[in-house]
Amino acid sequence: MEILNLNYFPIQCRCMVFVFFFLYGYEIFASWKKVWTSNGKSEPSLKAFMADQQLPFWVQCTKPDCRKWRQLTKEIQLTASLAATYRCGMKVNNIKTEGPDQCSQPEDLRVAEVTDSWWHSMLILPPLFKDSPASPFLAAYYPDCVGMSPSGSPSLCPYFQPFYQPNECGKALCVRPDMMELDELYEFPEFSRDPTMYLALRNLILASWHRNCEEVLTSQKCALHIIVRGLVRVRCVQEMDRVLHFMTRKGLINTGVLAVKQPLLPERYCSKNIIVIGAGASGLAAARQLQNFGSKVLVLEARDRIGGRVWDDTSLGLTVGRGAQIVNGCVNNPISLMCEQMGIKMHKLGERCELIQEGGQTTDPAIDKRMDFHFNAILDVVSEWRKDKSQSQDTPLGEKVQELKKNFLQDSGIQFSELEEKVLQFHLSNLEYACGSTLDQVQAIDYSGDIVKVTCSDGSQWTAQKVLVTVPLTLLQTNVIQFKPPLPERKLKAIHSLGAGIIEKMALQFPYRFWDKKIQGADYFGHIPPGPEKRGMFSVFYDLDPQRKQAVLMSVISGDAVPAVRDMEDKEVVNECMKVLRELFKEQEVPEPTNFFLTHWSKDTWSQMSYSFVKTGGSGEAYDILAEDVQGKVFFAGEATNRHFPQTVTGAYLSGVREASKMAAA
């Protein structure tokens, strides 16, 4: 009998313990206990020893018409390769098994008991996985708290981080390895008392996905790595499907640009008929997920291209992003994941940024470091001030920064030099840059009945069980789409409490790289504005060719500079940019650009913005409210619905994955 069922066989188990000590001696147990104590948190008891070291392994026959479970003899160690190839009667370690057709032999009766609901609740010890793929990620945790045996020796993997390390938070696609999240507890309430089995399976799945994200991860692949003694392995393999489907639905695995040949989820998730309005990052992410799940998806898009505010331009001889281009933070980023899946290499921007003054002088890095410190200190004080204030007491960020700066200078007696003031203006322009969004010509969404009706401007109508709206915030604010019935007042208030930020981008192609000598290989350089009135006008220039062969610079227009150039001709804006460059490189000749482009997001009919920000008097809660569905029929995605990662393609993509999960489960 299995030691894990001691409640049922107390006399036999006592005999097993006695026989063990008689045959093997206390020294073996003491040696194991020492390792367990140094790595584990639970008690190194005799029960734990028997479960971890003495119970036999069970393995399933891989023959499709058999699939019976067999108990291996005590001397046979289970491995993933053995689990992948095992057949009934198979010779293992030169041990012969008698009988012509071992698959015809009946399965052990104890296997059937494992499927019963009471079996899991009567386990004396939770499973203790050996050599789990999760081990390298979880060196900072007690193994037995995350479903692994403390008798192993894990080491941390630096490349992927699917799990929070202790005291970490705020990373995308990341979970706590030692506790279940609320949605997991809701989905798997039977594990609420002791979540160890669930955690062991979930952690194994996540680690397996990050070891190979280029192929669909299946429960069969994961089951091979469930190395645990006793009949508990049977139960773990049986539970694998449910856990893997849940992780797939959440978008933590089997996501990105995988080639999926058959639905990733069971049929009950595949009957949805869904319309996605907008083929930007969030809409495409949701549509891809839902299609991979097995749903029928229709995407409505107004433009003659996909991507929304992600729009690449190749007219200057290399790829320049008219919209999003820079990935902020690559660890666990779905954009990084897709690059990995497609074999695309990303260029990591260096940290060095020369700040050049008009007149051509390079700014002393010590001055930049000092003003950066003061600037961030002022923002910290703003943050502390805002914590205990109501929305009615709110103040525009720019005004508060200037107020606190004035108070600081008065109280400290410090005086900033003229150059230091200009450097501070540079940092303020970067703040304005950070705060600076497709759509079929859809006129109305009627969700008053059981079926949602979408009406387009040409009179055509589409119907679906559910509709996902991914249009930019500005289009919701200006009522481009009429909702019937009107959206709830709570959602309308949230829509109007967020602001629509605008930045514009200019890219210039030159006959040669005139900037190389001065910036010495840096990926970008900064422009110190001559005064506050010029803040935001070409504050940073990016070198867009990491190979240093093409001569293309891209710069950003932000803050008050955006309305200043809105009604200018493109050539006039180019001339303004060239005046800046010639001031920054005054000691040399700066050639005329051979080609250029200037974006006009503020005039774009289907965007009218770059990305969202919280307006004065608003709060981050508006992002959460905007993400709420209406009556389980109308759903919302986009960067303005992602409180944790707004203003980014990452946030937009993750919001699409989030809504796909909600729509599949609803």
XYZ file of C-alpha atoms in Angstrom:
666
model
C 0.000 0.000 0.000
C 1.115 3.606 -0.667
C 2.497 5.520 2.282
C 0.464 8.561 1.170
C -2.699 6.696 2.211
C -1.602 6.119 5.798
C -5.031 7.097 7.099
C -6.416 3.910 5.614
C -3.612 1.488 6.402
C -1.974 2.553 9.677
C -0.778 -0.935 10.697
C 0.734 -1.766 7.318
C 2.460 1.627 7.181
C 3.983 1.150 10.606
C 5.302 -2.158 9.323
C 6.777 -0.447 6.267
C 8.585 2.083 8.439
C 9.936 -0.726 10.658
C 11.069 -2.744 7.643
C 12.709 0.318 6.149
C 14.785 1.026 9.228
C 15.688 -2.614 9.578
C 16.845 -2.934 5.961
C 18.338 0.460 5.201
C 19.406 1.907 8.526
C 19.063 5.257 10.122
C 22.135 6.689 8.358
C 20.384 6.958 4.991
C 17.445 8.744 6.548
C 19.731 11.099 8.474
C 21.610 12.001 5.303
C 18.375 12.749 3.464
C 17.055 14.701 6.452
C 20.104 16.975 6.418
C 19.525 17.929 2.762
C 15.787 18.393 3.297
C 16.292 20.599 6.362
C 18.766 22.861 4.564
C 16.421 23.413 1.570
C 12.879 22.821 2.766
C 10.383 24.464 5.072
C 8.238 21.472 6.032
C 9.152 18.838 8.594
C 11.602 16.182 7.331
C 9.429 13.358 8.669
C 9.534 9.653 7.915
C 6.368 10.099 5.879
C 8.074 12.744 3.771
C 11.102 10.484 3.346
C 8.995 7.568 2.164
C 7.075 9.795 -0.282
C 10.227 11.461 -1.558
C 12.564 8.479 -1.719
C 10.859 5.108 -1.335
C 7.486 4.951 -3.081
C 7.576 3.390 -6.559
C 7.060 5.454 -9.693
C 4.000 5.016 -11.902
C 4.078 5.472 -15.665
C 1.445 5.376 -18.399
C 1.681 3.183 -21.460
C 2.132 5.362 -24.567
C 0.326 2.929 -26.856
C -2.817 4.838 -27.975
C -5.204 1.927 -27.515
C -3.808 1.055 -24.083
C -2.832 4.064 -21.920
C -2.891 1.913 -18.786
C -0.906 2.942 -15.738
C 1.833 0.606 -14.540
C 3.861 0.571 -11.360
C 7.606 0.444 -11.918
C 9.775 -1.711 -9.746
C 11.565 0.054 -6.914
C 14.970 0.113 -8.574
C 13.696 1.906 -11.707
C 13.983 5.701 -11.738
C 11.406 7.552 -13.815
C 12.693 10.089 -16.344
C 10.994 12.258 -18.952
C 12.484 10.160 -21.739
C 11.204 6.941 -20.160
C 7.731 8.460 -19.737
C 7.755 9.493 -23.403
C 8.533 5.980 -24.680
C 7.156 3.552 -22.096
C 5.067 0.607 -23.301
C 3.577 -2.134 -21.168
C 6.130 -4.935 -20.781
C 8.987 -2.683 -21.844
C 12.472 -3.826 -20.816
C 13.958 -1.209 -18.500
C 17.492 -1.396 -17.140
C 17.852 -4.873 -18.679
C 14.970 -6.175 -16.550
C 12.851 -8.604 -18.549
C 9.079 -8.737 -18.247
C 7.323 -12.005 -18.994
C 4.224 -12.340 -21.195
C 3.500 -11.874 -24.893
C 0.971 -9.017 -24.598
C 1.481 -6.983 -21.461
C -1.116 -4.357 -22.499
C -3.818 -7.020 -22.070
C -2.998 -7.246 -18.357
C -5.552 -5.417 -16.189
C -4.668 -2.082 -14.645
C -4.041 -1.914 -10.902
C -7.355 -1.281 -9.121
C -5.807 1.509 -7.056
C -5.494 3.675 -10.176
C -9.279 3.946 -10.515
C -9.527 5.260 -6.945
C -7.233 8.183 -7.775
C -9.919 9.765 -9.960
C -12.407 9.968 -7.081
C -12.879 13.400 -5.506
C -12.093 12.169 -1.995
C -8.681 10.830 -2.973
C -6.952 14.213 -3.172
C -8.377 15.371 0.157
C -6.974 12.296 1.920
C -3.365 12.776 0.830
C -0.997 12.822 3.773
C 1.579 14.833 1.798
C 1.278 17.007 -1.323
C 3.294 16.035 -4.420
C 7.049 16.635 -4.411
C 8.148 17.063 -8.021
C 11.730 16.141 -8.857
C 13.751 17.945 -11.544
C 10.823 20.211 -12.389
C 11.448 22.669 -15.245
C 10.427 25.330 -12.722
C 13.392 24.624 -10.428
C 15.888 26.982 -12.134
C 13.449 29.890 -11.766
C 12.650 29.401 -8.098
C 15.942 29.245 -6.207
C 14.728 31.985 -3.852
C 11.757 29.882 -2.632
C 11.436 26.829 -0.421
C 10.903 23.968 -2.905
C 8.210 22.273 -0.830
C 6.190 25.537 -0.810
C 5.952 25.439 -4.592
C 5.415 21.698 -5.044
C 9.010 20.548 -5.524
C 11.227 18.234 -3.570
C 13.788 19.974 -1.309
C 16.230 17.171 -2.044
C 17.060 18.831 -5.404
C 19.483 21.709 -6.023
C 17.931 24.457 -8.199
C 19.703 27.513 -9.621
C 18.174 30.754 -10.913
C 17.750 31.249 -14.650
C 18.504 34.868 -15.671
C 16.766 34.908 -19.046
C 13.025 34.566 -18.386
C 11.091 35.599 -15.325
C 7.602 34.059 -15.313
C 7.591 34.135 -11.506
C 7.899 37.006 -9.080
C 10.929 36.763 -6.879
C 10.228 37.523 -3.177
C 9.202 41.166 -2.600
C 8.764 41.819 -6.343
C 5.626 43.139 -8.042
C 4.369 44.906 -11.149
C 5.805 42.756 -13.955
C 3.727 41.646 -16.911
C 2.876 37.946 -17.397
C 4.218 37.097 -13.964
C 2.754 35.142 -11.006
C 3.635 34.390 -7.411
C 4.921 30.800 -7.488
C 3.933 30.081 -3.882
C 0.302 31.211 -3.873
C -2.801 31.069 -6.027
C -4.261 34.246 -7.477
C -7.929 35.127 -7.016
C -9.005 33.958 -10.450
C -7.160 30.684 -9.882
C -8.947 30.142 -6.566
C -12.242 30.839 -8.307
C -11.451 28.348 -11.076
C -9.953 25.652 -8.794
C -11.660 25.960 -5.379
C -10.744 22.393 -4.478
C -7.111 23.491 -4.088
C -7.851 26.387 -1.732
C -7.043 24.360 1.413
C -3.739 23.057 0.120
C -2.672 24.624 -3.196
C 0.611 22.715 -3.500
C -0.477 20.332 -6.255
C -1.948 23.169 -8.303
C 1.157 25.329 -7.796
C 3.454 22.465 -8.787
C 1.523 21.934 -12.023
C 1.100 25.621 -12.839
C 4.761 26.402 -12.185
C 5.870 23.452 -14.296
C 3.643 24.649 -17.165
C 4.941 28.222 -17.079
C 8.559 27.118 -16.940
C 8.055 24.649 -19.789
C 6.542 27.401 -21.940
C 9.489 29.697 -21.365
C 11.914 26.933 -22.249
C 10.318 26.717 -25.698
C 7.829 29.400 -26.719
C 8.033 28.584 -30.424
C 5.715 25.555 -30.272
C 2.284 24.959 -28.774
C 2.662 23.570 -25.266
C 0.418 20.556 -24.664
C -0.520 18.659 -21.535
C 1.182 15.591 -23.003
C 4.507 17.441 -23.200
C 4.134 18.740 -19.660
C 3.124 15.360 -18.226
C 6.486 13.893 -19.206
C 8.152 16.228 -16.694
C 5.911 15.277 -13.781
C 8.466 13.213 -11.914
C 6.977 12.310 -8.562
C 6.747 9.047 -6.651
C 3.520 7.276 -5.881
C 0.015 7.237 -7.289
C -0.127 10.994 -6.856
C 1.565 11.165 -10.271
C -1.587 9.683 -11.802
C -3.705 12.433 -10.247
C -1.264 15.154 -11.335
C -1.342 13.979 -14.954
C -5.140 13.882 -14.831
C -5.281 17.475 -13.562
C -2.804 18.756 -16.145
C -5.385 19.386 -18.898
C -7.509 21.688 -16.749
C -4.582 23.721 -15.486
C -2.985 24.038 -18.915
C -6.268 25.148 -20.508
C -6.705 27.768 -17.815
C -3.166 29.122 -18.306
C -3.763 29.198 -22.065
C -7.009 31.094 -21.654
C -5.287 33.665 -19.429
C -2.667 34.237 -22.113
C 0.259 33.191 -19.927
C 1.182 30.400 -22.334
C 0.424 29.444 -25.952
C 0.204 33.087 -26.978
C 1.937 35.363 -29.465
C 2.299 34.367 -33.129
C 2.152 30.597 -32.797
C 1.019 28.508 -35.758
C -2.013 26.733 -34.282
C -3.454 23.803 -36.242
C -6.367 22.991 -33.952
C -8.236 24.861 -31.181
C -6.223 25.301 -28.011
C -9.269 25.060 -25.743
C -12.079 22.510 -25.377
C -15.197 22.891 -27.518
C -17.192 24.654 -24.794
C -14.935 27.692 -25.296
C -15.147 27.616 -29.084
C -18.778 28.402 -29.914
C -18.543 32.181 -29.548
C -19.294 34.419 -32.526
C -17.327 37.608 -31.873
C -16.790 40.956 -33.615
C -13.611 42.912 -32.891
C -13.782 46.598 -33.793
C -10.312 47.884 -34.625
C -7.179 46.156 -35.940
C -4.666 47.857 -33.676
C -2.430 46.006 -31.223
C -5.227 45.219 -28.759
C -7.751 44.186 -31.408
C -5.303 41.951 -33.247
C -4.115 40.382 -29.982
C -7.668 39.559 -28.943
C -8.632 38.290 -32.406
C -5.565 36.037 -32.576
C -6.209 34.604 -29.124
C -9.905 34.007 -29.757
C -9.244 32.385 -33.126
C -6.622 30.121 -31.562
C -9.130 29.190 -28.874
C -11.511 28.103 -31.633
C -13.913 31.071 -31.728
C -15.305 32.599 -34.910
C -13.920 36.131 -35.147
C -14.653 39.031 -37.508
C -12.393 42.120 -37.376
C -13.793 45.438 -38.643
C -11.174 48.021 -39.652
C -11.588 51.427 -41.332
C -8.079 51.932 -42.675
C -6.424 50.179 -45.588
C -3.809 48.806 -43.176
C -3.647 47.066 -39.816
C -1.702 48.166 -36.747
C -3.526 51.300 -35.595
C -0.989 53.471 -33.801
C 1.743 50.984 -34.706
C 2.707 52.033 -38.230
C 6.084 51.289 -39.787
C 7.510 53.412 -42.596
C 10.309 52.156 -44.863
C 10.528 55.144 -47.204
C 13.850 56.331 -45.701
C 15.742 53.127 -46.426
C 15.124 51.452 -43.060
C 12.156 50.831 -40.781
C 10.999 53.878 -38.861
C 7.996 53.767 -36.561
C 5.552 56.567 -37.285
C 3.871 55.495 -34.074
C 5.161 53.047 -31.482
C 8.754 51.926 -31.908
C 10.615 51.630 -28.594
C 9.900 48.696 -26.262
C 10.172 49.787 -22.632
C 11.336 46.799 -20.596
C 11.934 43.506 -22.357
C 11.592 40.991 -19.501
C 8.356 39.019 -19.963
C 7.220 41.550 -22.549
C 4.845 39.966 -25.107
C 6.582 42.000 -27.826
C 9.872 40.344 -26.870
C 8.105 36.983 -26.866
C 6.839 37.490 -30.422
C 10.283 38.622 -31.580
C 11.678 35.397 -30.122
C 9.011 33.340 -31.889
C 9.727 35.020 -35.238
C 13.508 35.087 -34.896
C 13.650 38.894 -34.879
C 16.521 40.486 -33.010
C 15.865 43.652 -31.012
C 18.505 46.327 -30.520
C 19.011 47.376 -26.903
C 19.370 51.140 -26.578
C 22.445 52.240 -24.679
C 22.165 54.334 -21.542
C 24.482 57.152 -22.639
C 22.769 60.293 -23.931
C 24.878 63.358 -24.678
C 22.978 66.573 -23.850
C 23.980 69.176 -26.429
C 23.302 72.887 -25.990
C 22.386 75.238 -28.786
C 25.752 76.584 -29.826
C 27.211 73.079 -29.960
C 28.627 72.638 -26.452
C 28.206 69.229 -24.825
C 26.796 69.425 -21.286
C 28.856 68.197 -18.349
C 27.300 64.850 -17.267
C 27.631 65.930 -13.632
C 25.199 68.793 -14.244
C 22.723 66.445 -15.914
C 23.040 63.977 -13.038
C 22.463 66.722 -10.460
C 19.408 68.147 -12.218
C 18.004 64.672 -12.834
C 18.250 64.094 -9.071
C 16.438 67.361 -8.289
C 13.791 66.653 -10.924
C 13.030 63.178 -9.568
C 13.027 64.502 -5.997
C 10.376 67.051 -6.998
C 8.272 64.281 -8.600
C 8.586 62.208 -5.396
C 7.276 65.157 -3.363
C 4.388 65.573 -5.831
C 3.551 61.896 -5.396
C 3.536 62.185 -1.585
C 1.416 65.351 -1.760
C -1.137 63.642 -4.032
C -1.622 60.588 -1.792
C -3.976 62.211 0.741
C -5.728 64.600 -1.651
C -9.181 64.147 -3.109
C -9.786 64.516 -6.841
C -11.379 67.937 -6.206
C -8.083 69.138 -4.677
C -6.040 68.029 -7.661
C -3.660 70.388 -9.489
C -2.103 70.177 -12.977
C 1.226 68.372 -12.728
C 3.184 71.123 -14.476
C 1.888 73.769 -12.077
C 2.670 71.657 -9.028
C 6.205 70.932 -10.240
C 6.891 74.655 -10.692
C 5.390 75.448 -7.272
C 7.524 72.853 -5.498
C 10.630 73.905 -7.389
C 10.086 77.524 -6.273
C 9.542 76.433 -2.648
C 12.639 74.244 -2.732
C 14.862 77.054 -3.994
C 13.491 79.469 -1.385
C 13.847 77.045 1.532
C 17.278 75.723 0.575
C 18.852 78.935 -0.592
C 20.134 77.091 -3.671
C 20.226 78.929 -6.983
C 20.200 77.045 -10.279
C 22.515 78.387 -12.943
C 21.168 79.336 -16.351
C 22.436 76.042 -17.777
C 20.934 74.046 -14.906
C 17.568 75.683 -15.571
C 17.807 74.656 -19.222
C 18.697 71.065 -18.274
C 15.667 71.000 -15.973
C 13.540 72.099 -18.933
C 14.943 69.139 -20.887
C 13.758 66.728 -18.179
C 10.348 68.427 -18.109
C 10.056 67.912 -21.870
C 10.722 64.207 -21.357
C 7.909 64.127 -18.781
C 5.559 65.722 -21.321
C 6.720 63.151 -23.890
C 5.827 60.337 -21.478
C 2.326 61.709 -20.832
C 1.715 62.837 -24.597
C -3.766 56.513 -29.535
C -8.451 50.607 -36.018
C -11.796 50.993 -36.711
C -14.327 50.169 -39.406
C -16.580 53.179 -39.984
C -18.847 51.811 -37.343
C -21.690 54.130 -36.462
C -23.645 52.171 -33.874
C -23.519 49.202 -31.505
C -26.910 47.936 -30.380
C -26.627 45.545 -27.450
C -30.214 45.845 -26.238
C -31.111 42.308 -27.319
C -29.568 38.872 -26.957
C -27.529 39.423 -30.112
C -25.292 42.481 -30.543
C -25.828 44.412 -33.794
C -23.022 46.496 -35.310
C -24.037 49.018 -37.990
C -21.469 50.549 -40.355
C -21.638 53.868 -42.202
C -22.444 52.155 -45.507
C -25.554 50.609 -43.987
C -24.147 47.102 -43.626
C -24.924 45.249 -40.411
C -23.055 42.557 -38.528
C -24.259 40.491 -35.609
C -22.446 38.566 -32.919
C -22.867 37.200 -29.429
C -20.153 39.564 -28.188
C -18.344 42.664 -29.465
C -14.908 43.918 -28.470
C -14.373 47.678 -28.871
C -10.701 48.661 -29.214
C -10.993 52.196 -30.612
C -8.754 54.994 -29.271
C -10.003 56.949 -26.269
C -10.685 60.086 -28.344
C -13.258 58.267 -30.468
C -15.166 57.234 -27.347
C -14.950 60.782 -25.982
C -16.346 62.288 -29.201
C -19.168 59.724 -29.564
C -18.005 58.453 -32.939
C -19.843 55.243 -32.050
C -23.435 55.409 -30.826
C -24.213 52.786 -28.183
C -27.762 51.537 -27.669
C -28.580 51.684 -24.853
C -26.081 54.429 -23.902
C -23.036 53.335 -21.933
C -23.448 53.431 -18.126
C -22.786 56.790 -16.491
C -19.932 55.249 -14.517
C -18.121 54.316 -17.727
C -18.823 57.649 -19.419
C -17.339 59.487 -16.440
C -14.202 57.339 -16.633
C -13.886 57.958 -20.393
C -13.880 61.716 -19.876
C -11.575 61.675 -16.833
C -8.684 60.455 -18.993
C -6.786 62.747 -21.320
C -5.749 62.137 -24.916
C -2.038 62.854 -25.182
C -0.421 63.900 -28.447
C 3.133 63.649 -29.708
C 4.362 63.919 -33.282
C 7.474 62.370 -34.816
C 9.823 63.571 -37.535
C 12.341 61.382 -39.331
C 15.091 62.820 -41.541
C 17.371 60.980 -43.951
C 20.807 62.509 -44.624
C 23.529 61.825 -47.206
C 25.985 60.925 -44.435
C 26.213 60.522 -40.643
C 27.399 63.972 -39.567
C 26.702 63.302 -35.863
C 28.946 60.257 -35.333
C 32.082 61.987 -34.074
C 30.293 64.094 -31.488
C 28.037 61.468 -29.915
C 30.618 58.644 -30.134
C 28.357 55.688 -30.831
C 25.423 56.621 -28.557
C 21.969 55.553 -29.750
C 20.473 58.987 -29.099
C 21.361 62.498 -27.978
C 19.442 65.269 -26.240
C 18.776 68.890 -27.110
C 18.909 71.378 -24.236
C 16.178 73.949 -25.057
C 17.245 77.608 -24.965
C 14.178 78.437 -22.861
C 10.813 77.092 -21.595
C 9.054 78.320 -24.732
C 11.106 75.884 -26.851
C 10.594 72.909 -24.526
C 9.385 69.817 -26.363
C 10.590 70.993 -29.771
C 12.942 68.183 -30.894
C 14.212 67.392 -27.379
C 15.769 64.013 -28.277
C 17.216 62.663 -31.534
C 17.390 58.881 -32.096
C 19.896 57.220 -34.424
C 17.728 54.605 -36.114
C 20.458 52.380 -37.557
C 22.269 50.273 -34.928
C 24.617 49.057 -37.679
C 25.765 52.677 -38.263
C 25.382 52.382 -42.059
C 22.245 54.417 -42.795
C 21.972 58.110 -41.888
C 18.492 58.558 -40.378
C 17.564 60.574 -37.294
C 14.143 60.575 -35.658
C 12.946 63.203 -33.191
C 9.811 63.887 -31.177
C 7.585 66.940 -30.796
C 5.740 67.025 -27.460
C 3.980 69.298 -24.974
C 3.169 72.843 -26.090
C 5.303 72.344 -29.189
C 2.608 70.094 -30.721
C -0.051 72.802 -31.260
C 2.746 75.142 -32.353
C 3.510 72.963 -35.395
C -0.008 71.676 -36.033
C -0.829 74.182 -38.772
C 2.681 74.518 -40.193
C 3.631 73.063 -43.553
C 5.823 69.966 -43.294
C 8.734 71.778 -44.920
C 8.487 74.555 -42.328
C 8.762 72.000 -39.531
C 11.781 70.466 -41.275
C 13.421 73.899 -41.374
C 12.801 74.351 -37.645
C 14.370 70.959 -36.984
C 17.373 71.787 -39.153
C 17.894 75.049 -37.245
C 18.115 73.007 -34.047
C 20.551 70.474 -35.531
C 22.784 73.225 -36.910
C 22.892 74.839 -33.476
C 23.789 71.524 -31.839
C 26.518 70.805 -34.412
C 27.647 74.397 -34.964
C 31.297 73.434 -35.335
C 30.642 71.529 -38.555
C 28.556 71.507 -41.696
C 25.135 69.862 -41.360
C 23.818 68.736 -44.757
C 20.283 69.181 -46.003
C 18.107 66.065 -45.567
C 17.536 63.993 -48.686
C 14.141 62.751 -47.484
C 11.851 63.081 -44.471
C 8.411 62.447 -43.045
C 6.332 64.114 -40.340
C 3.447 62.424 -38.547
C 0.032 64.038 -38.072
C -1.607 61.905 -35.387
C -3.599 64.863 -34.052
C -5.326 65.180 -37.462
C -5.742 61.442 -38.001
C -9.475 60.714 -38.282
C -9.258 57.321 -36.600
C -6.780 58.163 -33.834
C -6.660 61.891 -32.978
C -4.189 61.028 -30.223
C -1.016 59.178 -29.294
C -1.762 57.718 -25.864
C -3.783 58.370 -22.732
C -2.947 60.090 -19.452
C -4.817 60.869 -16.227
C -6.289 64.363 -16.372
C -6.302 66.732 -13.417
C -8.997 65.547 -11.037
C -8.931 62.018 -12.432
C -7.430 58.804 -11.080
C -5.946 55.544 -12.281
C -9.225 53.825 -11.417
C -10.617 55.214 -14.674
C -8.485 52.703 -16.598
C -10.098 49.844 -14.653
C -13.622 51.185 -15.182
C -13.000 51.656 -18.874
C -11.944 47.976 -19.016
C -15.243 46.745 -17.532
C -17.598 44.957 -19.899
C -21.233 45.986 -20.288
C -23.828 43.257 -19.658
C -21.338 40.576 -20.688
C -21.907 41.560 -24.326
C -19.769 44.646 -25.048
C -16.103 44.466 -24.043
C -13.333 47.073 -24.178
C -9.585 46.868 -24.820
C -6.724 49.219 -25.684
C -3.897 50.978 -23.884
C -6.430 53.263 -22.153
C -7.990 50.205 -20.472
C -4.738 48.918 -18.934
C -4.030 50.592 -15.606
C -0.698 48.866 -15.074
C 0.769 49.358 -18.563
C -0.973 52.357 -20.186
C 0.518 54.383 -23.039
C 2.291 51.342 -24.495
C 1.838 48.691 -27.165
C 2.580 46.194 -24.400
C -0.410 47.491 -22.445
C -2.625 47.421 -25.531
C -1.582 43.868 -26.416
C -2.094 42.619 -22.867
C -5.537 44.238 -22.726
C -6.517 42.320 -25.863
C -5.307 39.061 -24.307
C -7.190 39.932 -21.110
C -10.475 40.492 -22.939
C -10.053 37.357 -25.040
C -9.819 35.400 -21.794
C -12.940 37.078 -20.394
C -14.932 36.548 -23.593
C -13.959 32.889 -23.852
C -14.961 32.227 -20.258
C -18.227 34.179 -20.343
